[in-house]
Short mmCIF file of N, CA, C and O in Angstrom, two decimals:
data_model
loop_
_atom_site.label_atom_id
_atom_site.label_comp_id
_atom_site.label_asym_id
_atom_site.label_seq_id
_atom_site.Cartn_x
_atom_site.Cartn_y
_atom_site.Cartn_z
N LEU A 1 10.28 16.28 28.85
CA LEU A 1 10.00 17.21 29.93
C LEU A 1 11.10 17.13 30.97
O LEU A 1 11.56 16.05 31.31
N VAL A 2 11.50 18.28 31.47
CA VAL A 2 12.56 18.37 32.48
C VAL A 2 12.01 19.16 33.66
O VAL A 2 11.34 20.17 33.49
N ARG A 3 12.28 18.68 34.88
CA ARG A 3 11.87 19.38 36.10
C ARG A 3 13.05 20.21 36.58
O ARG A 3 14.13 19.68 36.83
N VAL A 4 12.83 21.53 36.69
CA VAL A 4 13.89 22.45 37.10
C VAL A 4 13.53 23.00 38.47
O VAL A 4 12.52 23.68 38.63
N LYS A 5 14.35 22.67 39.48
CA LYS A 5 14.08 23.15 40.84
C LYS A 5 14.24 24.66 40.92
O LYS A 5 15.06 25.24 40.21
N SER A 6 13.48 25.27 41.81
CA SER A 6 13.50 26.71 41.97
C SER A 6 13.75 27.09 43.43
O SER A 6 13.25 26.44 44.33
N ARG A 7 14.53 28.17 43.63
CA ARG A 7 14.75 28.70 44.97
C ARG A 7 13.95 29.96 45.21
O ARG A 7 13.90 30.48 46.32
N ALA A 8 13.32 30.48 44.15
CA ALA A 8 12.55 31.72 44.28
C ALA A 8 11.32 31.46 45.14
O ALA A 8 10.62 30.47 44.98
N GLU A 9 11.07 32.39 46.07
CA GLU A 9 9.95 32.23 46.99
C GLU A 9 8.74 33.06 46.59
O GLU A 9 7.61 32.69 46.87
N ARG A 10 8.96 34.18 45.96
CA ARG A 10 7.86 35.09 45.64
C ARG A 10 7.37 34.87 44.22
O ARG A 10 8.10 34.44 43.35
N GLY A 11 6.12 35.23 44.00
CA GLY A 11 5.48 35.02 42.72
C GLY A 11 6.15 35.75 41.57
O GLY A 11 6.28 35.21 40.48
N LEU A 12 6.58 37.00 41.80
CA LEU A 12 7.17 37.78 40.72
C LEU A 12 8.47 37.15 40.24
O LEU A 12 8.69 37.01 39.03
N ALA A 13 9.34 36.76 41.15
CA ALA A 13 10.61 36.14 40.76
C ALA A 13 10.35 34.83 40.01
O ALA A 13 11.01 34.53 39.01
N ARG A 14 9.38 34.07 40.45
CA ARG A 14 9.05 32.81 39.78
C ARG A 14 8.48 33.08 38.39
O ARG A 14 8.80 32.37 37.43
N ALA A 15 7.65 34.11 38.26
CA ALA A 15 7.08 34.45 36.96
C ALA A 15 8.16 34.93 35.99
O ALA A 15 8.17 34.55 34.81
N VAL A 16 9.10 35.74 36.49
CA VAL A 16 10.19 36.23 35.64
C VAL A 16 11.06 35.06 35.19
O VAL A 16 11.43 34.96 34.00
N MET A 17 11.38 34.14 36.09
CA MET A 17 12.16 32.97 35.72
C MET A 17 11.44 32.14 34.67
O MET A 17 12.03 31.65 33.71
N SER A 18 10.15 31.95 34.84
CA SER A 18 9.36 31.21 33.87
C SER A 18 9.43 31.86 32.50
O SER A 18 9.64 31.18 31.48
N ASP A 19 9.30 33.18 32.46
CA ASP A 19 9.38 33.90 31.19
C ASP A 19 10.77 33.79 30.57
O ASP A 19 10.90 33.60 29.35
N LEU A 20 11.82 33.91 31.38
CA LEU A 20 13.18 33.84 30.86
C LEU A 20 13.50 32.45 30.32
O LEU A 20 14.13 32.31 29.27
N VAL A 21 13.09 31.41 31.03
CA VAL A 21 13.33 30.05 30.55
C VAL A 21 12.55 29.81 29.26
O VAL A 21 13.07 29.24 28.30
N SER A 22 11.31 30.27 29.21
CA SER A 22 10.50 30.09 28.01
C SER A 22 11.03 30.89 26.83
O SER A 22 10.75 30.55 25.67
N ALA A 23 11.77 31.95 27.08
CA ALA A 23 12.34 32.76 26.01
C ALA A 23 13.52 32.06 25.32
O ALA A 23 13.89 32.42 24.21
N ALA A 24 14.09 31.07 25.99
CA ALA A 24 15.20 30.33 25.40
C ALA A 24 14.69 29.47 24.24
O ALA A 24 13.63 28.85 24.36
N PRO A 25 15.41 29.44 23.13
CA PRO A 25 14.97 28.61 22.01
C PRO A 25 14.84 27.15 22.41
O PRO A 25 15.72 26.59 23.06
N GLY A 26 13.71 26.54 22.08
CA GLY A 26 13.50 25.13 22.34
C GLY A 26 13.05 24.79 23.74
O GLY A 26 13.04 23.63 24.13
N ALA A 27 12.66 25.79 24.54
CA ALA A 27 12.23 25.53 25.92
C ALA A 27 10.92 26.27 26.18
O ALA A 27 10.74 27.40 25.74
N LEU A 28 10.03 25.62 26.93
CA LEU A 28 8.75 26.22 27.29
C LEU A 28 8.31 25.69 28.64
O LEU A 28 8.20 24.48 28.82
N VAL A 29 8.08 26.58 29.59
CA VAL A 29 7.57 26.16 30.90
C VAL A 29 6.10 25.80 30.73
O VAL A 29 5.31 26.62 30.27
N VAL A 30 5.76 24.58 31.08
CA VAL A 30 4.37 24.13 30.92
C VAL A 30 3.62 24.06 32.24
O VAL A 30 2.40 24.03 32.25
N GLU A 31 4.37 24.03 33.36
CA GLU A 31 3.71 23.98 34.67
C GLU A 31 4.67 24.46 35.75
O GLU A 31 5.85 24.12 35.74
N MET A 32 4.13 25.25 36.67
CA MET A 32 4.91 25.68 37.84
C MET A 32 4.40 24.90 39.04
O MET A 32 3.20 24.86 39.29
N GLU A 33 5.33 24.30 39.77
CA GLU A 33 5.02 23.59 41.00
C GLU A 33 5.51 24.43 42.17
O GLU A 33 6.09 25.49 41.98
N ALA A 34 5.28 23.97 43.38
CA ALA A 34 5.68 24.72 44.57
C ALA A 34 7.19 24.98 44.61
O ALA A 34 7.62 26.06 45.02
N ASP A 35 7.99 24.03 44.17
CA ASP A 35 9.45 24.17 44.27
C ASP A 35 10.17 23.94 42.94
O ASP A 35 11.38 23.80 42.92
N ALA A 36 9.42 23.91 41.84
CA ALA A 36 10.06 23.61 40.56
C ALA A 36 9.17 24.03 39.39
O ALA A 36 8.01 24.37 39.58
N ALA A 37 9.78 23.99 38.22
CA ALA A 37 9.04 24.23 36.98
C ALA A 37 9.19 23.00 36.10
O ALA A 37 10.27 22.40 36.04
N LEU A 38 8.13 22.64 35.42
CA LEU A 38 8.17 21.57 34.45
C LEU A 38 8.36 22.22 33.08
O LEU A 38 7.54 23.04 32.65
N VAL A 39 9.49 21.89 32.44
CA VAL A 39 9.87 22.56 31.21
C VAL A 39 9.91 21.55 30.06
O VAL A 39 10.56 20.50 30.16
N HIS A 40 9.19 21.88 28.98
CA HIS A 40 9.25 21.07 27.76
C HIS A 40 10.44 21.59 26.97
O HIS A 40 10.53 22.79 26.69
N VAL A 41 11.38 20.69 26.65
CA VAL A 41 12.57 21.10 25.90
C VAL A 41 12.73 20.24 24.65
O VAL A 41 12.35 19.07 24.64
N MET A 42 13.24 20.85 23.62
CA MET A 42 13.50 20.11 22.38
C MET A 42 14.73 19.22 22.52
O MET A 42 14.79 18.17 21.93
N ASP A 43 15.71 19.65 23.32
CA ASP A 43 16.96 18.91 23.50
C ASP A 43 17.34 18.95 24.97
O ASP A 43 17.80 19.97 25.47
N GLU A 44 17.16 17.83 25.66
CA GLU A 44 17.46 17.78 27.10
C GLU A 44 18.93 18.09 27.39
O GLU A 44 19.25 18.62 28.44
N ASP A 45 19.81 17.77 26.47
CA ASP A 45 21.23 18.02 26.68
C ASP A 45 21.57 19.52 26.62
O ASP A 45 22.62 19.94 27.08
N ALA A 46 20.66 20.32 26.07
CA ALA A 46 20.91 21.76 25.95
C ALA A 46 20.62 22.50 27.26
O ALA A 46 21.02 23.64 27.42
N ILE A 47 19.93 21.86 28.20
CA ILE A 47 19.61 22.48 29.48
C ILE A 47 20.85 22.44 30.37
O ILE A 47 21.42 21.37 30.60
N ASP A 48 21.29 23.57 30.85
CA ASP A 48 22.46 23.67 31.72
C ASP A 48 22.00 24.15 33.09
O ASP A 48 21.66 25.33 33.26
N ALA A 49 21.97 23.24 34.05
CA ALA A 49 21.48 23.56 35.39
C ALA A 49 22.28 24.68 36.04
O ALA A 49 21.72 25.52 36.74
N ALA A 50 23.58 24.72 35.81
CA ALA A 50 24.41 25.76 36.41
C ALA A 50 24.04 27.14 35.87
O ALA A 50 23.97 28.11 36.63
N GLU A 51 23.79 27.22 34.56
CA GLU A 51 23.40 28.51 33.97
C GLU A 51 22.03 28.95 34.48
O GLU A 51 21.82 30.13 34.78
N ILE A 52 21.10 28.02 34.59
CA ILE A 52 19.77 28.36 35.10
C ILE A 52 19.87 28.81 36.56
O ILE A 52 19.24 29.78 36.96
N GLY A 53 20.69 28.12 37.35
CA GLY A 53 20.88 28.50 38.75
C GLY A 53 21.48 29.89 38.89
O GLY A 53 21.07 30.68 39.74
N ALA A 54 22.46 30.20 38.04
CA ALA A 54 23.09 31.53 38.08
C ALA A 54 22.10 32.62 37.67
O ALA A 54 22.03 33.68 38.30
N LEU A 55 21.31 32.35 36.64
CA LEU A 55 20.29 33.29 36.21
C LEU A 55 19.25 33.50 37.32
O LEU A 55 18.87 34.63 37.63
N GLU A 56 18.83 32.42 37.94
CA GLU A 56 17.85 32.52 39.02
C GLU A 56 18.40 33.33 40.19
O GLU A 56 17.70 34.15 40.78
N ALA A 57 19.68 33.15 40.53
CA ALA A 57 20.29 33.91 41.62
C ALA A 57 20.26 35.41 41.32
O ALA A 57 19.98 36.22 42.20
N ARG A 58 20.52 35.77 40.05
CA ARG A 58 20.48 37.18 39.67
C ARG A 58 19.06 37.74 39.75
O ARG A 58 18.85 38.86 40.21
N VAL A 59 18.07 36.94 39.31
CA VAL A 59 16.68 37.37 39.37
C VAL A 59 16.24 37.55 40.82
O VAL A 59 15.63 38.56 41.19
N ILE A 60 16.56 36.59 41.68
CA ILE A 60 16.19 36.68 43.09
C ILE A 60 16.87 37.89 43.72
O ILE A 60 16.25 38.64 44.48
N GLY A 61 18.14 38.10 43.41
CA GLY A 61 18.86 39.25 43.95
C GLY A 61 18.22 40.56 43.55
O GLY A 61 18.10 41.48 44.36
N ALA A 62 17.76 40.64 42.32
CA ALA A 62 17.16 41.88 41.83
C ALA A 62 15.75 42.10 42.38
O ALA A 62 15.38 43.22 42.70
N LEU A 63 14.98 41.03 42.51
CA LEU A 63 13.57 41.18 42.87
C LEU A 63 13.24 40.90 44.33
O LEU A 63 12.26 41.40 44.83
N GLU A 64 14.06 40.09 44.98
CA GLU A 64 13.77 39.74 46.37
C GLU A 64 14.79 40.33 47.34
O GLU A 64 14.76 40.02 48.52
N GLY A 65 15.73 41.10 46.84
CA GLY A 65 16.65 41.80 47.72
C GLY A 65 17.86 41.04 48.18
O GLY A 65 18.51 41.42 49.12
N GLY A 66 18.22 39.96 47.52
CA GLY A 66 19.43 39.25 47.89
C GLY A 66 19.47 37.89 47.24
O GLY A 66 18.48 37.23 47.10
N ALA A 67 20.67 37.49 46.80
CA ALA A 67 20.84 36.19 46.16
C ALA A 67 20.87 35.09 47.20
O ALA A 67 21.39 35.26 48.29
N ARG A 68 20.30 33.97 46.85
CA ARG A 68 20.31 32.78 47.71
C ARG A 68 21.13 31.70 47.03
O ARG A 68 21.21 31.63 45.83
N ARG A 69 21.72 30.85 47.82
CA ARG A 69 22.49 29.72 47.27
C ARG A 69 21.89 28.42 47.72
O ARG A 69 21.32 28.24 48.67
#
């Protein structure tokens, strides 16, 4: 299990991120916390925090009206 921090504040952006992470082969979000997601992964080395952060910035920009860093 890997804990992935989240910057998304609204429910829709968090739900979209959860779906996108779960769509990746070998990854499944099992729990959403206030500031993070708990993700079950087949290979911890396959998780790239920079890629997840960039994807989250695009989702936040599209759904919440602006990217956050």
